[in-house]
Tab-separated table of C-alpha atoms in Angstrom:
chain	number	residue	atom	x	y	z
A	284	MET	CA	-30.464	11.644	4.760
A	285	ASN	CA	-28.399	13.434	7.355
A	286	ARG	CA	-28.002	17.131	6.638
A	287	ASP	CA	-26.782	18.263	10.013
A	288	GLY	CA	-23.340	18.377	11.433
A	289	SER	CA	-19.887	18.364	9.975
A	290	LEU	CA	-17.447	15.665	9.054
A	291	LEU	CA	-13.748	16.490	9.215
A	292	VAL	CA	-11.242	14.158	7.550
A	293	VAL	CA	-7.624	14.804	8.533
A	294	GLY	CA	-5.187	13.194	6.105
A	295	GLY	CA	-4.941	13.882	2.380
A	296	GLY	CA	-3.965	10.439	1.122
A	297	LEU	CA	-5.983	7.610	-0.371
A	298	ALA	CA	-7.671	6.677	2.923
A	299	GLY	CA	-8.820	10.253	3.525
A	300	LEU	CA	-10.150	10.577	-0.002
A	301	ARG	CA	-12.063	7.304	0.204
A	302	ALA	CA	-13.565	8.380	3.530
A	303	VAL	CA	-14.920	11.520	1.893
A	304	GLU	CA	-16.206	9.664	-1.165
A	305	SER	CA	-17.976	6.973	0.826
A	306	ALA	CA	-19.557	9.492	3.197
A	307	ARG	CA	-21.164	11.256	0.246
A	308	ALA	CA	-22.059	7.993	-1.490
A	309	GLY	CA	-23.810	6.901	1.693
A	310	GLY	CA	-25.999	9.980	1.646
A	311	TRP	CA	-24.234	12.270	4.127
A	312	GLY	CA	-25.617	15.722	3.442
A	313	GLY	CA	-23.679	17.643	6.068
A	314	ARG	CA	-20.530	19.626	5.628
A	315	ILE	CA	-17.269	17.814	4.780
A	316	THR	CA	-13.767	19.210	5.193
A	317	LEU	CA	-10.705	17.331	3.922
A	318	ALA	CA	-7.369	18.540	5.314
A	319	GLY	CA	-4.028	17.269	4.003
A	320	ALA	CA	-0.470	18.163	4.994
A	321	GLU	CA	0.891	18.009	1.447
A	322	ALA	CA	0.395	20.844	-1.017
A	323	ILE	CA	-1.268	18.516	-3.523
A	324	GLU	CA	-4.663	16.781	-3.495
A	325	PRO	CA	-4.771	13.031	-2.703
A	326	TYR	CA	-2.716	11.076	-5.244
A	327	ASP	CA	-1.589	7.525	-5.786
A	328	ARG	CA	1.612	6.472	-4.001
A	329	PRO	CA	2.498	3.031	-5.437
A	330	PRO	CA	3.913	4.506	-8.690
A	331	LEU	CA	6.380	6.659	-6.697
A	332	SER	CA	8.708	3.689	-6.190
A	333	LYS	CA	7.878	2.135	-9.576
A	334	GLY	CA	7.223	4.056	-12.804
A	335	HIS	CA	8.132	7.399	-11.268
A	336	LEU	CA	11.782	6.292	-10.926
A	337	ASP	CA	12.013	4.690	-14.359
A	338	ALA	CA	14.341	6.508	-16.760
A	339	SER	CA	12.296	5.297	-19.734
A	340	VAL	CA	9.184	6.984	-18.362
A	341	ILE	CA	9.202	10.700	-19.057
A	342	ALA	CA	9.040	12.610	-15.789
A	343	ARG	CA	5.586	14.017	-15.442
A	344	GLU	CA	3.656	15.760	-12.771
A	345	VAL	CA	1.684	13.513	-10.486
A	346	VAL	CA	-1.997	13.723	-11.306
A	347	PRO	CA	-4.218	13.662	-8.222
A	348	PHE	CA	-7.234	11.348	-8.032
A	349	ARG	CA	-9.464	14.406	-8.021
A	350	THR	CA	-8.554	18.068	-8.309
A	351	SER	CA	-9.696	20.571	-5.673
A	352	ARG	CA	-12.239	21.829	-8.189
A	353	GLN	CA	-13.642	18.320	-8.639
A	354	LEU	CA	-13.717	17.748	-4.893
A	355	VAL	CA	-15.767	20.915	-4.543
A	356	ASP	CA	-18.007	20.432	-7.587
A	357	ASP	CA	-18.579	16.670	-7.417
A	358	LEU	CA	-18.500	16.029	-3.674
A	359	ASP	CA	-19.093	19.439	-2.076
A	360	VAL	CA	-15.928	19.134	0.023
A	361	ASP	CA	-13.949	22.004	1.558
A	362	VAL	CA	-10.324	21.206	0.794
A	363	LEU	CA	-7.466	22.443	2.981
A	364	LEU	CA	-4.094	21.616	1.430
A	365	GLY	CA	-0.722	22.259	3.079
A	366	SER	CA	-2.485	21.919	6.419
A	367	THR	CA	-0.591	19.900	9.015
A	368	ALA	CA	-2.653	18.957	12.059
A	369	VAL	CA	-0.929	19.708	15.353
A	370	SER	CA	-3.563	19.063	18.016
A	371	LEU	CA	-6.894	17.404	18.750
A	372	ASP	CA	-9.255	18.363	21.546
A	373	THR	CA	-11.767	15.531	21.878
A	374	ALA	CA	-13.939	17.402	24.383
A	375	GLU	CA	-14.195	20.689	22.467
A	376	ARG	CA	-14.195	18.700	19.228
A	377	VAL	CA	-11.708	20.803	17.373
A	378	VAL	CA	-8.510	20.061	15.418
A	379	GLY	CA	-5.708	22.598	15.465
A	380	PHE	CA	-3.443	23.088	12.445
A	381	GLU	CA	-0.097	24.770	11.908
A	382	HIS	CA	-0.266	28.575	11.710
A	383	GLY	CA	-3.154	28.675	14.202
A	384	ARG	CA	-6.071	27.514	12.069
A	385	GLU	CA	-8.726	25.537	13.940
A	386	VAL	CA	-11.503	23.398	12.477
A	387	ALA	CA	-14.436	22.230	14.581
A	388	PHE	CA	-16.169	18.949	13.850
A	389	ASP	CA	-19.025	16.729	14.924
A	390	ARG	CA	-17.485	13.617	13.439
A	391	LEU	CA	-13.835	13.055	12.647
A	392	VAL	CA	-11.864	10.564	10.558
A	393	ILE	CA	-8.112	10.496	11.182
A	394	ALA	CA	-6.020	9.275	8.248
A	395	THR	CA	-2.640	10.933	8.639
A	396	GLY	CA	-0.756	7.832	7.520
A	397	ALA	CA	2.806	6.971	8.381
A	398	SER	CA	6.179	8.667	7.995
A	399	PRO	CA	9.370	6.938	6.912
A	400	ILE	CA	11.687	6.098	9.798
A	401	GLU	CA	14.927	8.060	9.458
A	402	LEU	CA	18.479	7.214	10.420
A	403	PRO	CA	20.336	9.632	12.711
A	404	GLY	CA	21.825	12.487	10.716
A	405	GLN	CA	20.033	11.498	7.524
A	406	ALA	CA	18.230	14.800	7.114
A	407	ASP	CA	21.474	16.809	7.203
A	408	ILE	CA	23.252	15.119	4.304
A	409	ASP	CA	22.468	15.752	0.672
A	410	GLY	CA	21.912	12.585	-1.319
A	411	VAL	CA	20.269	10.553	1.458
A	412	PHE	CA	16.495	10.229	1.130
A	413	GLY	CA	13.446	8.432	2.452
A	414	LEU	CA	10.484	7.778	0.157
A	415	ARG	CA	6.907	8.658	0.957
A	416	THR	CA	5.830	11.728	-0.982
A	417	VAL	CA	6.034	12.883	-4.560
A	418	GLN	CA	8.734	15.349	-3.451
A	419	ASP	CA	10.812	12.468	-2.117
A	420	ALA	CA	10.328	10.536	-5.344
A	421	ASP	CA	11.363	13.550	-7.451
A	422	ARG	CA	14.578	13.904	-5.439
A	423	ILE	CA	15.383	10.210	-5.820
A	424	ARG	CA	14.633	10.277	-9.534
A	425	GLU	CA	16.952	13.223	-9.961
A	426	GLY	CA	19.575	11.481	-7.818
A	427	LEU	CA	19.359	8.326	-9.926
A	428	SER	CA	19.985	10.332	-13.080
A	429	ARG	CA	23.389	11.463	-11.733
A	430	ALA	CA	24.430	8.568	-9.486
A	431	THR	CA	26.903	5.787	-10.168
A	432	HIS	CA	26.749	3.926	-6.841
A	433	VAL	CA	23.415	3.490	-5.105
A	434	VAL	CA	22.984	2.072	-1.607
A	435	VAL	CA	19.537	1.120	-0.384
A	436	ILE	CA	19.209	0.694	3.367
A	437	GLY	CA	16.415	-1.746	4.132
A	438	ALA	CA	15.590	-4.819	2.027
A	439	GLY	CA	11.821	-4.344	2.180
A	440	PHE	CA	9.474	-3.803	-0.732
A	441	ILE	CA	10.048	-0.090	-1.272
A	442	GLY	CA	13.827	-0.446	-0.972
A	443	SER	CA	13.774	-3.364	-3.378
A	444	GLU	CA	11.765	-1.396	-5.917
A	445	VAL	CA	14.267	1.469	-5.703
A	446	ALA	CA	17.132	-1.007	-6.170
A	447	SER	CA	15.304	-2.375	-9.164
A	448	ALA	CA	15.065	1.107	-10.711
A	449	ALA	CA	18.777	1.676	-10.041
A	450	ARG	CA	19.812	-1.594	-11.700
A	451	LYS	CA	17.622	-0.835	-14.693
A	452	ARG	CA	19.754	2.264	-15.146
A	453	GLY	CA	22.876	0.110	-14.906
A	454	LEU	CA	24.041	1.593	-11.596
A	455	VAL	CA	26.135	-0.304	-9.054
A	456	THR	CA	23.524	-1.172	-6.440
A	457	THR	CA	23.818	-2.534	-2.917
A	458	ILE	CA	21.044	-3.350	-0.464
A	459	LEU	CA	21.834	-3.414	3.257
A	460	ASP	CA	19.621	-4.859	5.961
A	461	SER	CA	20.140	-5.278	9.678
A	462	GLU	CA	18.193	-8.543	9.768
A	463	PRO	CA	19.772	-11.862	8.755
A	464	VAL	CA	16.600	-12.617	6.767
A	465	PRO	CA	14.739	-9.686	5.233
A	466	MET	CA	10.991	-9.026	5.232
A	467	THR	CA	10.220	-11.301	8.155
A	468	ARG	CA	7.552	-8.924	9.432
A	469	SER	CA	5.820	-8.373	6.101
A	470	VAL	CA	5.818	-11.835	4.501
A	471	GLY	CA	7.539	-14.131	7.005
A	472	GLY	CA	11.158	-15.245	7.047
A	473	GLU	CA	10.886	-18.295	4.817
A	474	VAL	CA	10.036	-16.198	1.804
A	475	GLY	CA	13.261	-14.235	2.059
A	476	SER	CA	15.341	-16.706	0.074
A	477	VAL	CA	12.737	-16.898	-2.686
A	478	LEU	CA	12.743	-13.139	-3.133
A	479	LEU	CA	16.476	-12.642	-2.616
A	480	GLU	CA	16.985	-14.736	-5.727
A	481	LEU	CA	15.489	-11.885	-7.768
A	482	HIS	CA	18.142	-9.458	-6.463
A	483	ARG	CA	20.923	-11.967	-7.103
A	484	ARG	CA	19.870	-12.567	-10.709
A	485	ALA	CA	19.668	-8.831	-11.340
A	486	GLY	CA	23.164	-8.191	-10.028
A	487	THR	CA	22.189	-6.278	-6.911
A	488	ALA	CA	24.549	-6.948	-4.001
A	489	VAL	CA	22.658	-7.781	-0.812
A	490	ARG	CA	24.370	-7.629	2.572
A	491	LEU	CA	22.305	-8.944	5.451
A	492	GLY	CA	22.803	-8.712	9.192
A	493	VAL	CA	24.817	-5.501	8.921
A	494	THR	CA	24.537	-2.301	10.934
A	495	VAL	CA	24.949	1.143	9.422
A	496	SER	CA	27.055	3.321	11.698
A	497	GLY	CA	26.970	6.509	9.644
A	498	PHE	CA	27.604	8.303	6.393
A	499	GLU	CA	30.768	9.704	4.866
A	500	GLU	CA	30.306	13.021	3.141
A	501	ARG	CA	32.269	15.161	0.759
A	502	ASP	CA	31.307	18.830	0.344
A	503	GLY	CA	28.014	18.199	2.121
A	504	ARG	CA	27.051	15.319	-0.175
A	505	VAL	CA	27.046	11.664	0.742
A	506	SER	CA	30.059	9.734	-0.580
A	507	ALA	CA	29.803	6.440	1.308
A	508	VAL	CA	27.825	4.413	3.825
A	509	LEU	CA	29.809	3.194	6.817
A	510	LEU	CA	29.102	-0.047	8.647
A	511	ASP	CA	29.933	-0.773	12.278
A	512	ASP	CA	32.546	-3.357	11.209
A	513	ALA	CA	34.467	-0.490	9.544
A	514	THR	CA	33.348	-1.447	6.048
A	515	ARG	CA	32.956	1.480	3.655
A	516	ILE	CA	30.496	1.209	0.770
A	517	GLU	CA	30.809	3.868	-1.895
A	518	ALA	CA	27.544	5.711	-2.515
A	519	ASP	CA	26.475	8.887	-4.263
A	520	LEU	CA	22.794	8.165	-3.638
A	521	VAL	CA	21.360	6.517	-0.542
A	522	VAL	CA	17.712	5.605	-0.094
A	523	VAL	CA	16.523	4.671	3.373
A	524	GLY	CA	13.592	2.255	3.436
A	525	ILE	CA	13.568	0.863	6.952
A	526	GLY	CA	9.868	1.120	7.596
A	527	ALA	CA	7.377	3.744	8.591
A	528	ARG	CA	5.933	4.979	11.833
A	529	PRO	CA	2.324	6.120	12.322
A	530	ALA	CA	2.111	9.898	12.051
A	531	THR	CA	0.409	10.406	15.407
A	532	ARG	CA	2.719	12.733	17.281
A	533	TRP	CA	-0.014	15.376	17.084
A	534	LEU	CA	-2.315	13.019	19.002
A	535	GLU	CA	-0.011	12.280	21.934
A	536	SER	CA	-1.826	14.625	24.321
A	537	SER	CA	-5.311	14.042	22.879
A	538	GLY	CA	-6.097	11.097	25.140
A	539	ILE	CA	-6.846	8.872	22.142
A	540	ARG	CA	-5.477	5.411	22.784
A	541	LEU	CA	-2.243	4.765	20.888
A	542	HIS	CA	-0.485	1.439	20.576
A	543	GLU	CA	2.420	1.091	22.984
A	544	ARG	CA	4.711	-0.388	20.351
A	545	ASP	CA	4.483	2.035	17.451
A	546	ARG	CA	1.972	4.721	18.549
A	547	GLY	CA	-0.553	3.710	15.897
A	548	ILE	CA	-4.202	4.357	16.801
A	549	VAL	CA	-5.932	1.474	18.538
A	550	CYS	CA	-9.392	1.079	17.036
A	551	GLY	CA	-12.305	-1.265	17.466
A	552	ALA	CA	-13.417	-3.547	14.662
A	553	ASP	CA	-15.591	-0.678	13.399
A	554	LEU	CA	-12.521	1.596	13.090
A	555	GLN	CA	-13.710	3.858	15.897
A	556	THR	CA	-10.948	5.141	18.146
A	557	SER	CA	-11.122	5.157	21.956
A	558	ALA	CA	-12.856	8.565	21.653
A	559	PRO	CA	-16.526	8.282	20.626
A	560	GLY	CA	-17.330	9.894	17.293
A	561	ILE	CA	-13.733	9.725	16.098
A	562	TRP	CA	-12.687	7.095	13.570
A	563	ALA	CA	-9.384	6.293	11.899
A	564	ALA	CA	-8.288	4.671	8.640
A	565	GLY	CA	-5.257	3.620	6.634
A	566	ASP	CA	-1.641	2.997	7.662
A	567	ILE	CA	-2.243	4.524	11.060
A	568	VAL	CA	-4.774	2.001	12.383
A	569	HIS	CA	-4.527	-1.059	14.568
A	570	THR	CA	-7.675	-3.175	14.360
A	571	PRO	CA	-8.457	-6.581	15.795
A	572	ASP	CA	-7.840	-9.195	13.102
A	573	ALA	CA	-10.751	-11.619	13.173
A	574	ALA	CA	-8.634	-14.273	11.457
A	575	LEU	CA	-6.008	-13.978	14.211
A	576	ASP	CA	-8.297	-14.299	17.245
A	577	GLY	CA	-8.615	-10.550	17.519
A	578	VAL	CA	-4.899	-9.746	17.688
A	579	LEU	CA	-4.335	-6.057	16.903
A	580	THR	CA	-2.717	-5.648	13.498
A	581	ARG	CA	-1.613	-2.652	11.447
A	582	THR	CA	-1.350	-2.860	7.675
A	583	GLU	CA	0.392	-0.518	5.231
A	584	HIS	CA	-1.087	-1.645	1.908
A	585	TRP	CA	-2.861	0.264	-0.836
A	586	THR	CA	-5.966	-1.911	-0.566
A	587	ASN	CA	-6.073	-1.484	3.211
A	588	ALA	CA	-5.947	2.300	2.865
A	589	ALA	CA	-8.680	2.286	0.218
A	590	GLU	CA	-11.005	-0.132	1.978
A	591	SER	CA	-10.556	1.086	5.557
A	592	GLY	CA	-10.921	4.685	4.378
A	593	ALA	CA	-14.237	3.853	2.744
A	594	GLN	CA	-15.438	1.923	5.791
A	595	ALA	CA	-14.444	4.672	8.224
A	596	GLY	CA	-16.252	7.258	6.108
A	597	ARG	CA	-19.394	5.115	6.036
A	598	ASN	CA	-19.295	4.356	9.746
A	599	ALA	CA	-18.611	7.965	10.700
A	600	THR	CA	-21.664	9.206	8.832
A	601	CYS	CA	-24.206	6.441	9.365
A	602	ASP	CA	-26.808	6.532	12.064
A	603	GLY	CA	-26.353	3.796	14.600
A	604	PRO	CA	-23.443	1.424	15.039
A	605	GLY	CA	-20.965	1.071	12.219
A	606	GLU	CA	-20.054	-2.151	10.510
A	607	PRO	CA	-16.846	-4.023	11.275
A	608	PHE	CA	-14.003	-3.529	8.821
A	609	ARG	CA	-13.137	-6.717	6.991
A	610	SER	CA	-10.491	-7.022	4.351
A	611	ILE	CA	-8.171	-9.634	2.957
A	612	PRO	CA	-4.737	-8.019	2.703
A	613	TYR	CA	-3.352	-7.787	-0.806
A	614	PHE	CA	-0.261	-6.095	-2.117
A	615	TRP	CA	1.985	-6.148	-5.120
A	616	SER	CA	5.544	-5.109	-5.798
A	617	ASP	CA	7.518	-4.897	-9.037
A	618	TRP	CA	11.172	-5.949	-9.000
A	619	TYR	CA	13.373	-6.161	-12.099
A	620	GLY	CA	10.387	-6.690	-14.372
A	621	HIS	CA	8.914	-9.355	-12.100
A	622	ARG	CA	5.672	-8.930	-10.219
A	623	ILE	CA	5.385	-10.151	-6.648
A	624	GLN	CA	1.857	-10.494	-5.297
A	625	PHE	CA	0.756	-11.381	-1.821
A	626	VAL	CA	-2.686	-12.099	-0.480
A	627	GLY	CA	-3.970	-13.072	2.957
A	628	SER	CA	-1.945	-13.546	6.116
A	629	HIS	CA	1.658	-14.578	6.689
A	630	HIS	CA	0.922	-15.568	10.290
A	631	ALA	CA	1.250	-19.285	9.729
A	632	ASP	CA	2.146	-22.608	11.342
A	633	ALA	CA	4.014	-23.647	8.233
A	634	VAL	CA	4.960	-22.456	4.787
A	635	GLY	CA	5.005	-24.443	1.549
A	636	VAL	CA	7.160	-23.396	-1.411
A	637	VAL	CA	6.165	-24.610	-4.878
A	638	GLY	CA	8.873	-24.295	-7.507
A	639	ASP	CA	12.459	-23.116	-7.496
A	640	PRO	CA	13.214	-19.809	-5.754
A	641	GLY	CA	12.780	-16.970	-8.216
A	642	PRO	CA	10.306	-16.153	-11.004
A	643	GLY	CA	7.269	-18.411	-11.199
A	644	ALA	CA	7.452	-19.595	-7.586
A	645	PHE	CA	4.519	-19.861	-5.193
A	646	VAL	CA	4.680	-19.648	-1.406
A	647	LEU	CA	1.618	-20.788	0.541
A	648	TYR	CA	0.916	-20.132	4.217
A	649	ARG	CA	-0.819	-22.732	6.361
A	650	ARG	CA	-2.670	-22.482	9.645
A	651	GLY	CA	-4.055	-25.801	10.867
A	652	GLN	CA	-5.567	-27.480	7.808
A	653	ARG	CA	-6.346	-24.193	6.105
A	654	VAL	CA	-4.542	-22.057	3.560
A	655	VAL	CA	-4.408	-18.509	4.971
A	656	GLY	CA	-2.005	-16.694	2.661
A	657	ALA	CA	-0.209	-16.897	-0.673
A	658	LEU	CA	2.665	-15.168	-2.424
A	659	SER	CA	3.514	-15.574	-6.078
A	660	ILE	CA	6.011	-14.229	-8.565
A	661	ASP	CA	4.739	-13.519	-12.104
A	662	ARG	CA	1.485	-15.383	-11.592
A	663	GLY	CA	-1.168	-12.693	-11.774
A	664	GLY	CA	-3.654	-15.150	-13.241
A	665	ASP	CA	-3.307	-17.522	-10.307
A	666	ILE	CA	-3.035	-15.367	-7.213
A	667	MET	CA	-6.676	-14.285	-7.201
A	668	LYS	CA	-7.763	-17.908	-7.493
A	669	LEU	CA	-5.735	-18.592	-4.375
A	670	ARG	CA	-7.353	-15.568	-2.758
A	671	ARG	CA	-10.745	-17.170	-3.300
A	672	ARG	CA	-9.550	-20.295	-1.515
A	673	ILE	CA	-8.218	-18.197	1.374
A	674	LEU	CA	-11.498	-16.278	1.607
A	675	ARG	CA	-13.590	-19.425	1.945
A	676	GLY	CA	-11.170	-21.108	4.363
A	677	GLY	CA	-9.921	-23.543	1.747
A	678	HIS	CA	-8.088	-26.722	2.584
A	679	TRP	CA	-4.291	-26.641	2.585
A	680	ASP	CA	-3.778	-29.794	0.512
A	681	GLU	CA	-6.132	-28.627	-2.207
A	682	ALA	CA	-4.438	-25.212	-2.412
A	683	MET	CA	-0.987	-26.825	-2.646
A	684	ASP	CA	-2.278	-29.178	-5.368
A	685	PHE	CA	-3.603	-26.165	-7.281
A	686	ALA	CA	-0.225	-24.396	-7.042
A	687	ARG	CA	1.671	-27.512	-8.128
A	688	MET	CA	-0.700	-28.035	-11.032
A	689	ARG	CA	-0.297	-24.452	-12.213
A	690	TYR	CA	3.477	-24.682	-11.825
A	691	ALA	CA	3.486	-27.821	-14.002
A	692	GLU	CA	1.160	-26.250	-16.581
A	693	ARG	CA	3.144	-23.033	-16.743
A	694	PRO	CA	6.730	-23.658	-15.676
A	695	PRO	CA	8.907	-20.597	-14.924
A	696	ALA	CA	10.324	-20.341	-18.442
A	697	THR	CA	6.856	-19.561	-19.769
A	698	VAL	CA	5.589	-17.070	-17.196
B	116	MET	CA	-24.740	-0.939	-17.774
B	117	ARG	CA	-21.548	-1.631	-19.677
B	118	ILE	CA	-18.054	-2.347	-18.285
B	119	MET	CA	-15.330	-0.278	-19.945
B	120	VAL	CA	-11.618	-1.144	-19.668
B	121	ASP	CA	-8.781	1.274	-20.341
B	122	ARG	CA	-6.198	-1.173	-21.695
B	123	ASP	CA	-3.414	1.403	-21.461
B	124	ARG	CA	-3.954	1.613	-17.731
B	125	CYS	CA	-4.710	-2.017	-16.851
B	126	GLU	CA	-1.705	-3.706	-15.227
B	127	GLY	CA	-3.362	-7.026	-14.490
B	128	LEU	CA	-3.304	-6.515	-10.739
B	129	GLY	CA	-6.450	-8.601	-10.390
B	130	MET	CA	-8.390	-6.635	-7.792
B	131	CYS	CA	-11.407	-6.661	-10.123
B	132	GLU	CA	-11.345	-10.450	-10.151
B	133	ALA	CA	-11.030	-10.426	-6.361
B	134	MET	CA	-14.135	-8.277	-6.005
B	135	ALA	CA	-16.304	-9.729	-8.804
B	136	HIS	CA	-14.965	-12.915	-10.350
B	137	ASP	CA	-18.163	-13.506	-12.300
B	138	TYR	CA	-17.256	-10.511	-14.437
B	139	PHE	CA	-13.466	-10.293	-14.464
B	140	GLU	CA	-10.710	-12.864	-14.773
B	141	LEU	CA	-7.004	-12.815	-15.453
B	142	ASP	CA	-6.151	-15.379	-18.112
B	143	ASP	CA	-2.979	-17.450	-18.493
B	144	ASP	CA	-1.127	-14.497	-19.988
B	145	ASP	CA	-2.122	-12.407	-16.966
B	146	THR	CA	-4.362	-10.377	-19.247
B	147	MET	CA	-7.640	-9.242	-17.763
B	148	VAL	CA	-10.709	-10.568	-19.541
B	149	VAL	CA	-14.183	-9.154	-19.038
B	150	LEU	CA	-16.396	-12.224	-18.815
B	151	GLN	CA	-19.694	-10.346	-19.228
B	152	GLU	CA	-19.589	-6.866	-20.675
B	153	ASN	CA	-23.196	-6.007	-19.881
B	154	PRO	CA	-24.045	-7.115	-16.356
B	155	PRO	CA	-27.676	-6.957	-15.207
B	156	GLU	CA	-28.667	-3.886	-13.232
B	157	SER	CA	-29.013	-6.006	-10.079
B	158	GLU	CA	-25.242	-6.530	-10.142
B	159	ARG	CA	-24.348	-2.838	-10.151
B	160	SER	CA	-23.008	-2.643	-6.586
B	161	HIS	CA	-20.917	-5.736	-7.181
B	162	VAL	CA	-19.368	-4.347	-10.363
B	163	HIS	CA	-18.993	-0.909	-8.788
B	164	ALA	CA	-16.924	-2.492	-5.996
B	165	ALA	CA	-14.552	-3.885	-8.620
B	166	VAL	CA	-14.297	-0.495	-10.344
B	167	GLN	CA	-13.525	1.179	-7.012
B	168	ALA	CA	-10.945	-1.458	-6.102
B	169	CYS	CA	-8.836	-1.005	-9.240
B	170	PRO	CA	-5.535	0.519	-8.097
B	171	VAL	CA	-4.811	1.970	-11.543
B	172	ARG	CA	-8.323	3.225	-12.303
B	173	ALA	CA	-8.611	1.192	-15.474
B	174	LEU	CA	-12.328	0.422	-15.081
B	175	THR	CA	-15.441	2.485	-15.568
B	176	ILE	CA	-19.137	1.728	-15.811
B	177	GLN	CA	-21.019	3.274	-18.707
B	178	GLY	CA	-24.740	3.739	-18.255
């Protein structure tokens, strides 16, 4: 058991927490420090765009996975909350934080996540919000309780969940997206029509291929969203969900290799960065995807944060070379009482849709003769059986037969 | 070792089935069913992986 040295984990989300937990579970006996920018211990983010916005759920404080006391007592971790990292010196092996604090380390795991991309001027207008933290979610919840017209910019999963919460409250809701087909990057273009059907049925207006040119405000509060074709869409609450960017600005001068496209951290298969002894985990990481011939991919899912965090913590504290990170992507999203689940990869030669667009539908993703990914709506009992087929490189025809059989056995009216 | 399920928390997300399908399965109503409540000790790491993977922390191991 290693009792020497210190492990520093920068990033107080799920990935950071799992890194700490797995380091201790693996027998690391050295010092551990967990530093997070938020004032609260690591907590669960998926509910922020789901139950947290629901009027029928009584607003309650977010309960962290573990309190500071538990982190100290159960895992012997020094916890630094409200600590935003501002610099990394890979030679001196020290991380600098706001207000001048410095923490030295022998081994480091970086898990600072991603920040919502903002529109110009967004921060200056009351009533226009991004969604990442519990503070953001509290503001949106409060906004929903007073709003009549909600505009969501970005037809991705978080934006769609916010729209869903707004419709549940009976508010006039519009989703705007600059792409002609939404969610091409996350699930592939073909799936767009299947999912758009859920918005249509729920009475959410969706306007695609439009460009937001600015906001109209009245007394410092947003009153409308303006499009570049001079359209004005009334809005007293605007939520911007146009993606997130890796929170790596503090690493720009560190020499750690960042991806040219989005400045995420480029890691090896073992999650080690270009600097020896420094690993990374969660939304921030690009790793070679074995299923895609080693193409660098970055994933922003709950399961990816949990599993890569645990792997980075293990690799950072083991003796000898770490193990490669392997995970089958999985995510879920709840829209208008329907559950969308996705497993595997959407990088496909072809896509097969089973069923009518809307609840009960399956979408399968094919590469060569293999099934590599699957999306379903309201089919929790089936998606993990498809996952098993994806995991073992299952044959496309057999997977499509399975989906058709399940669709026939349980047509949409019954799911 | 006994698998405990908090039914108020379980949302049927299926990660337990993904990690250990010999012990967990979602049925046709998307309700999670524990297939074997008392797994042998040799299966602990397997079952623990499922407990860890649950996004809503509905699973615990007793004993």
